[in-house]
Coordinates of C-alpha atoms in Angstrom, one line a residue:
X1 CA -12.9 49.5 6.3
X2 CA -12.2 50.8 2.8
X3 CA -11.3 54.2 4.1
X4 CA -7.9 52.8 4.9
X5 CA -5.4 52.5 2.1
X6 CA -3.9 49.3 3.5
X7 CA -7.3 47.5 3.4
X8 CA -7.9 48.6 -0.2
X9 CA -4.5 47.2 -1.1
X10 CA -5.1 44.0 0.9
X11 CA -8.4 43.4 -0.9
X12 CA -6.9 44.1 -4.3
X13 CA -4.0 41.8 -3.6
X14 CA -6.3 39.2 -2.1
X15 CA -8.5 39.2 -5.3
X16 CA -5.4 38.7 -7.5
X17 CA -4.2 35.9 -5.2
X18 CA -7.5 34.1 -5.1
X19 CA -7.8 34.0 -8.9
X20 CA -4.3 32.7 -9.4
X21 CA -4.6 30.1 -6.6
X22 CA -8.0 28.9 -8.0
X23 CA -6.5 28.3 -11.4
X24 CA -3.2 26.8 -10.3
X25 CA -4.8 24.8 -7.5
X26 CA -6.7 22.7 -10.0
X27 CA -3.5 21.5 -11.6
X28 CA -1.8 21.1 -8.2
X29 CA -4.6 18.7 -7.2
X30 CA -4.6 16.9 -10.6
X31 CA -0.8 16.4 -10.5
X32 CA -0.8 15.3 -6.8
X33 CA 1.6 18.1 -5.8
X34 CA 0.1 19.2 -2.5
X35 CA 3.2 18.1 -0.6
X36 CA 5.4 20.0 -3.1
X37 CA 3.3 23.1 -2.6
X38 CA 3.9 22.9 1.1
X39 CA 7.6 22.6 0.4
X40 CA 7.6 25.6 -1.8
X41 CA 5.9 27.6 0.9
X42 CA 8.8 26.7 3.3
X43 CA 11.3 27.7 0.6
X44 CA 9.4 30.9 0.2
X45 CA 10.0 31.6 3.9
X46 CA 13.7 31.1 3.4
X47 CA 13.7 33.4 0.4
X48 CA 11.9 36.1 2.2
X49 CA 14.4 35.9 5.1
X50 CA 17.3 36.1 2.6
X51 CA 15.7 39.1 1.0
X52 CA 15.6 40.9 4.4
X53 CA 19.2 39.9 5.1
X54 CA 20.3 41.2 1.6
X55 CA 18.3 44.4 1.9
X56 CA 15.8 43.4 -0.7
X57 CA 12.0 43.1 -0.4
X58 CA 10.7 39.8 1.0
X59 CA 8.9 39.2 -2.3
X60 CA 12.2 39.5 -4.3
X61 CA 13.9 37.0 -2.1
X62 CA 10.9 34.6 -2.4
X63 CA 10.9 34.8 -6.2
X64 CA 14.6 34.0 -6.3
X65 CA 14.5 31.0 -4.0
X66 CA 11.3 29.5 -5.1
X67 CA 12.0 29.7 -8.8
X68 CA 15.5 28.3 -8.5
X69 CA 14.4 25.5 -6.1
X70 CA 11.4 24.6 -8.4
X71 CA 13.8 24.0 -11.3
X72 CA 16.1 21.9 -9.0
X73 CA 13.1 19.9 -7.7
X74 CA 11.8 19.4 -11.3
X75 CA 15.2 17.9 -12.3
X76 CA 15.7 15.8 -9.2
X77 CA 12.2 14.4 -9.1
X78 CA 11.8 13.2 -12.6
X79 CA 11.9 9.6 -11.3
X80 CA 8.9 9.0 -9.0
X81 CA 10.7 6.7 -6.6
X82 CA 13.1 9.5 -5.5
X83 CA 10.6 12.4 -5.6
X84 CA 9.6 12.5 -2.0
X85 CA 13.1 12.0 -0.7
X86 CA 14.4 14.8 -3.0
X87 CA 11.6 17.2 -1.9
X88 CA 12.2 16.4 1.8
X89 CA 15.9 17.1 1.5
X90 CA 15.4 20.4 -0.3
X91 CA 12.7 21.4 2.2
X92 CA 15.0 20.7 5.2
X93 CA 17.9 22.6 3.7
X94 CA 15.8 25.7 3.0
X95 CA 14.1 25.8 6.3
X96 CA 17.5 25.8 8.0
X97 CA 18.7 28.6 5.6
X98 CA 15.6 30.7 6.4
X99 CA 16.3 30.5 10.2
X100 CA 20.0 31.3 9.5
X101 CA 19.2 34.4 7.4
X102 CA 16.6 35.7 9.9
X103 CA 19.3 35.4 12.7
X104 CA 21.9 37.1 10.6
X105 CA 19.5 39.9 9.6
X106 CA 18.8 40.6 13.3
X107 CA 15.1 41.1 12.7
X108 CA 12.6 41.2 15.5
X109 CA 10.1 38.5 16.2
X110 CA 7.1 40.3 14.8
X111 CA 8.8 40.8 11.4
X112 CA 9.5 37.1 11.2
X113 CA 5.9 36.3 12.1
X114 CA 4.7 38.5 9.3
X115 CA 6.8 36.5 6.8
X116 CA 5.4 33.2 8.1
X117 CA 1.8 34.2 8.5
X118 CA 1.3 37.2 6.3
X119 CA 0.5 40.8 7.1
X120 CA -2.4 42.9 5.8
X121 CA -0.9 46.2 7.0
X122 CA 2.4 45.6 5.1
X123 CA 0.9 45.5 1.6
X124 CA 1.6 48.7 -0.4
X125 CA 0.4 49.9 -3.8
X126 CA 3.7 49.0 -5.3
X127 CA 3.3 45.4 -3.9
X128 CA -0.1 45.2 -5.5
X129 CA 1.3 46.3 -8.9
X130 CA 4.1 43.8 -8.6
X131 CA 1.7 41.0 -7.7
X132 CA -0.6 41.9 -10.6
X133 CA 2.4 41.9 -13.1
X134 CA 3.5 38.5 -11.9
X135 CA 0.0 37.1 -12.0
X136 CA -0.6 38.3 -15.5
X137 CA 2.7 36.6 -16.5
X138 CA 1.5 33.4 -14.9
X139 CA -1.9 33.6 -16.7
X140 CA -0.3 34.3 -20.1
X141 CA 1.9 31.2 -19.8
X142 CA -0.9 29.0 -18.5
X143 CA -3.0 30.1 -21.4
X144 CA -0.2 29.3 -23.9
X145 CA 0.3 25.8 -22.5
X146 CA -3.2 25.1 -21.2
X147 CA -4.1 22.3 -23.6
X148 CA -0.9 20.4 -23.1
X149 CA -0.9 21.0 -19.3
X150 CA -4.5 19.8 -19.0
X151 CA -3.7 16.6 -21.0
X152 CA -0.6 15.9 -18.9
X153 CA -2.2 16.7 -15.6
X154 CA -5.4 14.6 -16.0
X155 CA -4.0 11.8 -18.3
X156 CA -0.3 11.6 -17.7
X157 CA -0.1 8.0 -19.2
X158 CA -1.8 9.2 -22.3
X159 CA 0.5 12.2 -22.6
X160 CA 3.5 9.9 -22.4
X161 CA 2.1 7.6 -25.1
X162 CA 1.5 10.6 -27.3
X163 CA 5.1 11.7 -26.8
X164 CA 4.2 14.9 -25.1
X165 CA 7.2 16.9 -23.6
X166 CA 6.1 16.0 -20.1
X167 CA 9.4 16.6 -18.3
X168 CA 9.8 20.1 -19.7
X169 CA 6.1 20.8 -19.0
X170 CA 6.6 19.7 -15.4
X171 CA 9.5 22.1 -14.9
X172 CA 7.5 25.0 -16.5
X173 CA 4.6 24.3 -14.2
X174 CA 6.8 24.2 -11.2
X175 CA 8.2 27.6 -12.1
X176 CA 4.6 29.0 -12.4
X177 CA 3.8 27.4 -9.1
X178 CA 6.8 29.1 -7.5
X179 CA 5.6 32.5 -8.8
X180 CA 2.2 31.8 -7.5
X181 CA 3.5 30.9 -4.1
X182 CA 5.6 34.1 -3.9
X183 CA 2.6 36.2 -4.9
X184 CA 0.1 34.6 -2.5
X185 CA 2.4 34.5 0.5
X186 CA 1.9 38.3 0.8
X187 CA -1.5 37.7 2.3
X188 CA -1.5 34.4 4.1
X189 CA 2.2 34.1 4.7
X190 CA 4.7 31.6 3.5
X191 CA 3.8 28.9 6.0
X192 CA 0.1 28.7 5.0
X193 CA 0.1 29.4 1.3
X194 CA -0.5 25.8 0.5
X195 CA -4.0 26.3 1.9
X196 CA -5.2 28.5 -1.0
X197 CA -3.3 26.4 -3.5
X198 CA -5.0 23.2 -2.5
X199 CA -8.2 23.4 -0.5
X200 CA -10.4 25.5 -2.9
X201 CA -9.5 23.2 -5.8
X202 CA -9.9 20.1 -3.6
X203 CA -13.3 21.3 -2.6
X204 CA -14.4 22.2 -6.1
X205 CA -13.6 18.7 -7.5
X206 CA -16.6 17.3 -5.5
X207 CA -19.0 19.5 -7.4
X208 CA -17.5 20.3 -10.8
X209 CA -17.3 17.8 -13.6
X210 CA -15.1 19.7 -16.1
X211 CA -11.7 21.5 -15.7
X212 CA -13.2 24.9 -16.6
X213 CA -16.0 24.6 -14.0
X214 CA -13.6 23.3 -11.4
X215 CA -11.4 26.3 -11.9
X216 CA -14.4 28.7 -11.7
X217 CA -15.6 27.2 -8.5
X218 CA -12.1 27.1 -7.0
X219 CA -11.7 30.8 -7.8
X220 CA -15.1 31.6 -6.1
X221 CA -14.2 29.6 -3.0
X222 CA -10.8 31.2 -2.8
X223 CA -12.4 34.7 -3.2
X224 CA -15.0 34.0 -0.5
X225 CA -12.2 32.8 1.9
X226 CA -9.9 35.7 1.3
X227 CA -12.5 38.4 1.3
X228 CA -14.2 37.0 4.4
X229 CA -10.8 36.5 6.1
X230 CA -9.8 40.1 5.5
X231 CA -13.1 41.4 6.8
X232 CA -13.1 39.3 9.9
X233 CA -9.4 40.2 10.5
X234 CA -10.3 43.9 10.3
X235 CA -13.2 43.5 12.7
X236 CA -11.5 41.3 15.3
X237 CA -7.8 42.2 14.9
X238 CA -7.0 38.5 14.7
X239 CA -4.6 37.1 12.0
X240 CA -6.1 37.0 8.5
X241 CA -4.4 33.7 7.8
X242 CA -6.3 32.0 10.6
X243 CA -9.7 33.1 9.2
X244 CA -8.7 32.1 5.6
X245 CA -7.5 28.7 6.8
X246 CA -10.6 28.1 8.9
X247 CA -13.0 29.1 6.1
X248 CA -11.3 27.0 3.4
X249 CA -11.0 24.0 5.7
X250 CA -14.7 24.4 6.6
X251 CA -15.7 24.4 2.9
X252 CA -13.6 21.3 2.3
X253 CA -15.0 19.3 5.2
X254 CA -18.6 20.3 4.2
X255 CA -17.9 19.1 0.6
X256 CA -16.3 15.9 1.9
X257 CA -19.3 15.3 4.2
X258 CA -21.7 15.9 1.3
X259 CA -19.8 13.5 -0.9
X260 CA -19.7 10.8 1.8
X261 CA -23.5 11.2 2.5
X262 CA -24.2 11.0 -1.3
X263 CA -22.1 7.9 -1.7
X264 CA -23.7 6.2 1.3
X265 CA -27.2 7.0 -0.1
X266 CA -26.3 5.4 -3.4
X267 CA -24.9 2.4 -1.8

């Protein structure tokens, strides 16, 4: 399997993606942003389609659209009562734009499918380098704001009482999330990226009792899902996104069943 350059690139990219998603996913779950992550994945599809229409790389288009939309969402959804409506409106707009750009670009159906569901074959060495650069940038910013972000994510009321710059912090986090979505979509596609940004962390919370351990376990679960998915995709020639989705969903349901059984036994 590793005799092929595209598989080596896919595993390198997958490893980077799993680490980023494991870390970011913990904050996504803590901040109840699973729905927004799904929305950003749809916006990523629109951005990739625009990139193709404009003659750019799909990743460049994703970065442009997801970063801009994350800032817009951050400003429009400051008030909780209008958050879902604002996110739904933006999601609908960008899905429509994505379909329009694909139509104008005259791309074939297989290329559109690769954007939506990912493509192992399409990852080049330059893509890996670009993903690594963006991931390092995300990690540096996360490290710089980690203490404040953890406080705001796990005790938002306390952060407000302390006078923490929660609105600015939220916008910064959304931009980091947009970068993460754009990076991870290269493997699992724009449609299913929310899987890696939510399920590993959601599974880890049942077993870990600190933020650091939750991140570590989420990274491990994401790595297992991505590596196993890539291997099974190579052996069967079925889409890698299917295997990753199935594996991560299985982990989550097993964790949920374990937690339910444990709670019942205590009761």
